[in-house]
Amino acid sequence: MFVRIISAVVLCLVLGAPSAFADQRDEAREQVEFGIQVAQRGLWREAIYRWERATQLDPTYAAAYNNLAIAYEHEGQLDKARAAYEKAVSLDPNSEMIRQNFDLFKEINDRAKKDGL
Amino acid sequence: MTARKKTVFSGMSFDVHCGRSVGTTARPSMSGDVHSGLSLIRPLSIVVALVGALAACTNYYEIPIETPIQPKLDIAGFQRVLVAGFVAGGDDEVDANLETVRLLRSQLRQKGSLRVVEAEPLVLNEIAAQQNGGPAPPASPSDTASTQETGLPPIKEEKDLEPYERIFSKVDYWKKIGEEHQNPLIVTGSVLFRPHTTSGFVQREQEIYDQFGRRRVVPQRVYMERQGYILRPTFVFIDGKTGETLHSETFREEILYNQNTQTPALSSFFELMDRLLPTFLNAMSAQKIRGTRVLLK
């Protein structure tokens, strides 16, 4: 009897885990999309909140890190922006768009550093 | 709620509206030839639908951003700024000291937050020479005596600036200047603006027409002698209360023209200075750098 219960619990966990993960991915995607909408209206702090939430829900979501990096850049939080870009590049090294964003960021950031900031 | 989505299709850029108002495709006017209008609408709507479908698949949005760059100096303790004067040389046609003082004061009046002190610009070439053991500076600051009379070599090249630039570390001198003007932030430095000639190969684009009259532009390497100017300013920011240097930065810009182009020296001076002004202003106030990034879904 005990073995049966354990087996049933394990089975539930095995079957339910992908669906829970899929739910989290969907929620992360929703957060990213909402973040894009508010960023387009200039509400960058709200966008940061949404994209941070998305990265918590799905820590492998490169686009969320990319967007977060852009938002940090816009807010002048350059160290955080660099870290987020690096994470985005490491998660999706083949994305030319992420790389291009990061290159543009580095151009500004390096100039600021060179100027003595 | 509508979101503006941008997609790139075969090198062309389309703006597509997505969201609840997807079906907002512009309808062509029905006035005129209705039949030809309808025959046009069908392929057009197919193209629009295709572009729409592509847009739906494309998960990126271009967005303009402004990156704030923090000022290099904390100017909270100052209410005034004195652009005192510059050690200057290199070209006889342009008084780099006076022109730099005028330009920076004007920029600071327009874009700075500090009150700009209006005072006669210091002729630092002579003051530096005097402090170096040369004869006393002239009574009037605008009286520009030749540097040869003052014991230091005339400034023609970068290496000539060195003995003059020692004046920036004379704390007592700058403290005294600060006291005379109610302890402002003092902006000084050196400006070398000199003619420059160079020769070598440059790449130019040349138009070529083939036997059918078709135009092509091809790059061509041409040997050319060019002339222009080099601007090498050093901006030094001094605390008028203590006479200590707070910050200093040196730039180097050059401009070259074809030898047959006649450009006045003063015009080149302002063109080169114009390139440096944002960075100069960024020393005292935050600047925003505009750019575009791509948000991803």
Tab-separated table of N, CA and C in Angstrom, chain B residues 79-175:
chain	number	residue	atom	x	y	z
B	79	GLN	N	28.700	77.835	-7.108
B	79	GLN	CA	27.571	78.575	-7.675
B	79	GLN	C	27.975	79.284	-8.958
B	80	ARG	N	29.283	79.469	-9.114
B	80	ARG	CA	29.784	80.209	-10.271
B	80	ARG	C	30.871	79.412	-10.969
B	81	VAL	N	31.058	79.727	-12.234
B	81	VAL	CA	32.155	79.127	-12.982
B	81	VAL	C	32.920	80.260	-13.687
B	82	LEU	N	34.231	80.195	-13.562
B	82	LEU	CA	35.068	81.198	-14.222
B	82	LEU	C	35.909	80.502	-15.292
B	83	VAL	N	35.637	80.816	-16.545
B	83	VAL	CA	36.513	80.335	-17.618
B	83	VAL	C	37.640	81.359	-17.669
B	84	ALA	N	38.755	81.005	-17.038
B	84	ALA	CA	39.775	82.008	-16.728
B	84	ALA	C	40.609	82.398	-17.943
B	85	GLY	N	41.049	81.431	-18.693
B	85	GLY	CA	41.939	81.702	-19.817
B	85	GLY	C	42.765	80.465	-20.078
B	86	PHE	N	43.444	80.459	-21.202
B	86	PHE	CA	44.168	79.248	-21.613
B	86	PHE	C	45.566	79.579	-22.099
B	87	VAL	N	46.477	78.677	-21.833
B	87	VAL	CA	47.785	78.732	-22.478
B	87	VAL	C	47.495	78.338	-23.924
B	88	ALA	N	47.893	79.180	-24.866
B	88	ALA	CA	47.483	78.915	-26.247
B	88	ALA	C	48.603	79.187	-27.235
B	89	GLY	N	48.528	78.501	-28.342
B	89	GLY	CA	49.518	78.736	-29.394
B	89	GLY	C	49.294	77.831	-30.581
B	90	GLY	N	50.225	77.930	-31.516
B	90	GLY	CA	50.183	77.057	-32.692
B	90	GLY	C	49.925	77.776	-33.983
B	91	ASP	N	48.972	78.686	-33.983
B	91	ASP	CA	48.621	79.380	-35.224
B	91	ASP	C	48.408	80.858	-34.928
B	92	ASP	N	49.011	81.703	-35.779
B	92	ASP	CA	48.922	83.146	-35.535
B	92	ASP	C	47.575	83.719	-35.967
B	93	GLU	N	46.881	82.999	-36.846
B	93	GLU	CA	45.622	83.546	-37.375
B	93	GLU	C	44.496	83.528	-36.342
B	94	VAL	N	44.576	82.568	-35.413
B	94	VAL	CA	43.493	82.422	-34.430
B	94	VAL	C	44.039	82.662	-33.028
B	95	ASP	N	43.371	83.551	-32.284
B	95	ASP	CA	43.737	83.718	-30.876
B	95	ASP	C	42.992	82.625	-30.102
B	96	ALA	N	43.646	81.473	-29.966
B	96	ALA	CA	42.974	80.303	-29.383
B	96	ALA	C	42.534	80.560	-27.952
B	97	ASN	N	43.257	81.415	-27.225
B	97	ASN	CA	42.870	81.722	-25.848
B	97	ASN	C	41.517	82.438	-25.839
B	98	LEU	N	41.458	83.575	-26.541
B	98	LEU	CA	40.225	84.372	-26.523
B	98	LEU	C	39.041	83.597	-27.105
B	99	GLU	N	39.279	82.907	-28.206
B	99	GLU	CA	38.179	82.190	-28.857
B	99	GLU	C	37.660	81.055	-27.975
B	100	THR	N	38.574	80.366	-27.300
B	100	THR	CA	38.143	79.261	-26.428
B	100	THR	C	37.353	79.810	-25.241
B	101	VAL	N	37.848	80.899	-24.667
B	101	VAL	CA	37.142	81.502	-23.521
B	101	VAL	C	35.735	81.913	-23.937
B	102	ARG	N	35.632	82.594	-25.083
B	102	ARG	CA	34.320	83.055	-25.549
B	102	ARG	C	33.379	81.882	-25.793
B	103	LEU	N	33.903	80.856	-26.466
B	103	LEU	CA	33.066	79.705	-26.820
B	103	LEU	C	32.578	78.959	-25.575
B	104	LEU	N	33.493	78.702	-24.642
B	104	LEU	CA	33.100	77.929	-23.453
B	104	LEU	C	32.141	78.727	-22.571
B	105	ARG	N	32.398	80.015	-22.457
B	105	ARG	CA	31.465	80.832	-21.650
B	105	ARG	C	30.071	80.812	-22.273
B	106	SER	N	30.026	80.943	-23.578
B	106	SER	CA	28.731	80.957	-24.250
B	106	SER	C	28.008	79.613	-24.059
B	107	GLN	N	28.751	78.517	-24.176
B	107	GLN	CA	28.148	77.192	-23.991
B	107	GLN	C	27.653	77.005	-22.557
B	108	LEU	N	28.472	77.460	-21.609
B	108	LEU	CA	28.098	77.288	-20.196
B	108	LEU	C	26.897	78.161	-19.835
B	109	ARG	N	26.820	79.335	-20.464
B	109	ARG	CA	25.652	80.194	-20.219
B	109	ARG	C	24.381	79.503	-20.714
B	110	GLN	N	24.487	78.847	-21.879
B	110	GLN	CA	23.303	78.212	-22.472
B	110	GLN	C	22.959	76.874	-21.821
B	111	LYS	N	23.983	76.084	-21.527
B	111	LYS	CA	23.712	74.688	-21.131
B	111	LYS	C	24.141	74.334	-19.720
B	112	GLY	N	24.848	75.225	-19.062
B	112	GLY	CA	25.337	74.914	-17.722
B	112	GLY	C	24.378	75.387	-16.651
B	113	SER	N	24.596	74.924	-15.437
B	113	SER	CA	23.723	75.321	-14.332
B	113	SER	C	24.394	76.380	-13.449
B	114	LEU	N	25.680	76.630	-13.659
B	114	LEU	CA	26.390	77.606	-12.827
B	114	LEU	C	26.375	78.985	-13.493
B	115	ARG	N	26.476	80.016	-12.628
B	115	ARG	CA	26.531	81.383	-13.162
B	115	ARG	C	27.928	81.616	-13.744
B	116	VAL	N	27.970	82.132	-14.943
B	116	VAL	CA	29.265	82.326	-15.607
B	116	VAL	C	29.833	83.693	-15.229
B	117	VAL	N	31.031	83.689	-14.675
B	117	VAL	CA	31.677	84.941	-14.253
B	117	VAL	C	32.221	85.646	-15.498
B	118	GLU	N	31.844	86.911	-15.634
B	118	GLU	CA	32.346	87.703	-16.764
B	118	GLU	C	33.589	88.451	-16.294
B	119	ALA	N	34.726	88.052	-16.750
B	119	ALA	CA	35.981	88.720	-16.371
B	119	ALA	C	36.899	88.718	-17.578
B	120	GLU	N	37.826	89.644	-17.570
B	120	GLU	CA	38.787	89.704	-18.678
B	120	GLU	C	39.582	88.392	-18.722
B	121	PRO	N	39.675	87.736	-19.891
B	121	PRO	CA	40.439	86.472	-19.939
B	121	PRO	C	41.910	86.686	-19.567
B	122	LEU	N	42.454	85.763	-18.793
B	122	LEU	CA	43.872	85.840	-18.417
B	122	LEU	C	44.729	85.453	-19.619
B	123	VAL	N	45.859	86.175	-19.764
B	123	VAL	CA	46.802	85.774	-20.821
B	123	VAL	C	47.828	84.868	-20.147
B	124	LEU	N	47.500	83.586	-20.099
B	124	LEU	CA	48.297	82.643	-19.310
B	124	LEU	C	49.683	82.414	-19.882
B	125	ASN	N	49.868	82.637	-21.177
B	125	ASN	CA	51.222	82.467	-21.749
B	125	ASN	C	52.197	83.368	-21.010
B	126	GLU	N	51.782	84.620	-20.831
B	126	GLU	CA	52.680	85.566	-20.183
B	126	GLU	C	52.787	85.335	-18.682
B	127	ILE	N	51.676	84.981	-18.076
B	127	ILE	CA	51.698	84.739	-16.630
B	127	ILE	C	52.586	83.523	-16.323
B	128	ALA	N	52.460	82.485	-17.158
B	128	ALA	CA	53.286	81.285	-16.963
B	128	ALA	C	54.758	81.620	-17.172
B	129	ALA	N	55.044	82.434	-18.180
B	129	ALA	CA	56.437	82.807	-18.456
B	129	ALA	C	57.008	83.599	-17.285
B	130	GLN	N	56.183	84.491	-16.728
B	130	GLN	CA	56.639	85.303	-15.590
B	130	GLN	C	56.932	84.420	-14.375
B	131	GLN	N	56.041	83.470	-14.141
B	131	GLN	CA	56.249	82.563	-13.003
B	131	GLN	C	57.446	81.655	-13.224
B	132	ASN	N	57.838	81.551	-14.482
B	132	ASN	CA	58.982	80.720	-14.846
B	132	ASN	C	60.289	81.513	-14.777
B	133	GLY	N	60.189	82.794	-14.332
B	133	GLY	CA	61.388	83.619	-14.194
B	133	GLY	C	61.567	84.639	-15.289
B	134	GLY	N	60.588	84.775	-16.199
B	134	GLY	CA	60.656	85.751	-17.278
B	134	GLY	C	60.223	87.125	-16.796
B	135	PRO	N	60.135	88.095	-17.700
B	135	PRO	CA	59.714	89.443	-17.310
B	135	PRO	C	58.233	89.471	-16.904
B	136	ALA	N	57.853	90.546	-16.201
B	136	ALA	CA	56.487	90.677	-15.700
B	136	ALA	C	55.499	90.773	-16.852
B	137	PRO	N	54.287	90.271	-16.628
B	137	PRO	CA	53.286	90.354	-17.692
B	137	PRO	C	52.859	91.795	-17.943
B	138	PRO	N	52.314	92.072	-19.123
B	138	PRO	CA	51.879	93.431	-19.420
B	138	PRO	C	50.737	93.862	-18.512
B	139	ALA	N	50.595	95.188	-18.357
B	139	ALA	CA	49.583	95.712	-17.440
B	139	ALA	C	48.183	95.286	-17.864
B	140	SER	N	47.922	95.346	-19.140
B	140	SER	CA	46.595	94.971	-19.617
B	140	SER	C	46.607	93.521	-20.084
B	141	PRO	N	45.620	92.731	-19.674
B	141	PRO	CA	45.619	91.319	-20.072
B	141	PRO	C	45.487	91.139	-21.587
B	142	SER	N	44.851	92.119	-22.248
B	142	SER	CA	44.656	91.967	-23.679
B	142	SER	C	45.904	92.354	-24.482
B	143	ASP	N	46.889	92.884	-23.794
B	143	ASP	CA	48.124	93.266	-24.453
B	143	ASP	C	48.951	91.990	-24.687
B	144	THR	N	48.907	91.499	-25.896
B	144	THR	CA	49.541	90.205	-26.168
B	144	THR	C	50.999	90.390	-26.597
B	145	ALA	N	51.856	90.387	-25.640
B	145	ALA	CA	53.287	90.493	-25.933
B	145	ALA	C	53.804	89.181	-26.511
B	146	SER	N	54.799	89.262	-27.323
B	146	SER	CA	55.358	88.054	-27.917
B	146	SER	C	55.957	87.172	-26.836
B	147	THR	N	55.763	85.872	-26.978
B	147	THR	CA	56.263	84.943	-25.970
B	147	THR	C	57.791	84.911	-25.958
B	148	GLN	N	58.386	85.338	-27.098
B	148	GLN	CA	59.839	85.317	-27.134
B	148	GLN	C	60.433	86.297	-26.119
B	149	GLU	N	59.626	87.371	-25.813
B	149	GLU	CA	60.127	88.351	-24.849
B	149	GLU	C	60.011	87.835	-23.420
B	150	THR	N	59.302	86.755	-23.198
B	150	THR	CA	58.995	86.333	-21.834
B	150	THR	C	59.863	85.189	-21.306
B	151	GLY	N	60.790	84.726	-22.061
B	151	GLY	CA	61.708	83.719	-21.548
B	151	GLY	C	61.349	82.294	-21.859
B	152	LEU	N	60.143	82.023	-22.330
B	152	LEU	CA	59.753	80.666	-22.710
B	152	LEU	C	59.629	80.601	-24.235
B	153	PRO	N	59.865	79.431	-24.813
B	153	PRO	CA	59.782	79.341	-26.278
B	153	PRO	C	58.355	79.554	-26.766
B	154	PRO	N	58.195	80.098	-27.966
B	154	PRO	CA	56.826	80.240	-28.491
B	154	PRO	C	56.191	78.864	-28.679
B	155	ILE	N	54.858	78.809	-28.545
B	155	ILE	CA	54.181	77.502	-28.627
B	155	ILE	C	53.841	77.195	-30.081
B	156	LYS	N	54.541	76.240	-30.622
B	156	LYS	CA	54.268	75.810	-32.004
B	156	LYS	C	53.830	74.344	-32.050
B	157	GLU	N	54.351	73.559	-31.114
B	157	GLU	CA	54.030	72.126	-31.090
B	157	GLU	C	53.650	71.689	-29.671
B	158	GLU	N	53.243	70.440	-29.566
B	158	GLU	CA	52.777	69.937	-28.269
B	158	GLU	C	53.863	69.998	-27.197
B	159	LYS	N	55.078	69.701	-27.582
B	159	LYS	CA	56.158	69.676	-26.581
B	159	LYS	C	56.446	71.079	-26.012
B	160	ASP	N	56.098	72.113	-26.771
B	160	ASP	CA	56.325	73.480	-26.289
B	160	ASP	C	55.385	73.846	-25.139
B	161	LEU	N	54.301	73.111	-25.003
B	161	LEU	CA	53.313	73.455	-23.973
B	161	LEU	C	53.790	73.124	-22.565
B	162	GLU	N	54.646	72.125	-22.481
B	162	GLU	CA	55.008	71.556	-21.178
B	162	GLU	C	55.453	72.585	-20.130
B	163	PRO	N	56.428	73.472	-20.443
B	163	PRO	CA	56.826	74.423	-19.389
B	163	PRO	C	55.713	75.380	-18.986
B	164	TYR	N	54.811	75.675	-19.927
B	164	TYR	CA	53.698	76.582	-19.622
B	164	TYR	C	52.669	75.894	-18.713
B	165	GLU	N	52.495	74.588	-18.929
B	165	GLU	CA	51.415	73.875	-18.226
B	165	GLU	C	51.699	73.686	-16.732
B	166	ARG	N	52.928	74.027	-16.332
B	166	ARG	CA	53.234	73.914	-14.891
B	166	ARG	C	52.381	74.880	-14.069
B	167	ILE	N	51.900	75.911	-14.726
B	167	ILE	CA	51.098	76.918	-14.000
B	167	ILE	C	49.838	76.294	-13.373
B	168	PHE	N	49.355	75.215	-13.956
B	168	PHE	CA	48.103	74.629	-13.439
B	168	PHE	C	48.281	73.975	-12.066
B	169	SER	N	49.526	73.710	-11.711
B	169	SER	CA	49.749	73.114	-10.388
B	169	SER	C	50.132	74.164	-9.341
B	170	LYS	N	50.111	75.456	-9.722
B	170	LYS	CA	50.431	76.526	-8.757
B	170	LYS	C	49.178	76.825	-7.937
B	171	VAL	N	49.052	76.124	-6.848
B	171	VAL	CA	47.847	76.183	-6.017
B	171	VAL	C	47.581	77.607	-5.499
B	172	ASP	N	48.643	78.285	-5.050
B	172	ASP	CA	48.461	79.632	-4.475
B	172	ASP	C	47.918	80.613	-5.508
B	173	TYR	N	48.431	80.474	-6.721
B	173	TYR	CA	47.995	81.388	-7.787
B	173	TYR	C	46.493	81.218	-8.032
B	174	TRP	N	46.041	79.970	-8.164
B	174	TRP	CA	44.630	79.730	-8.479
B	174	TRP	C	43.723	80.036	-7.290
B	175	LYS	N	44.271	79.863	-6.087
B	175	LYS	CA	43.496	80.216	-4.893
B	175	LYS	C	43.237	81.721	-4.874
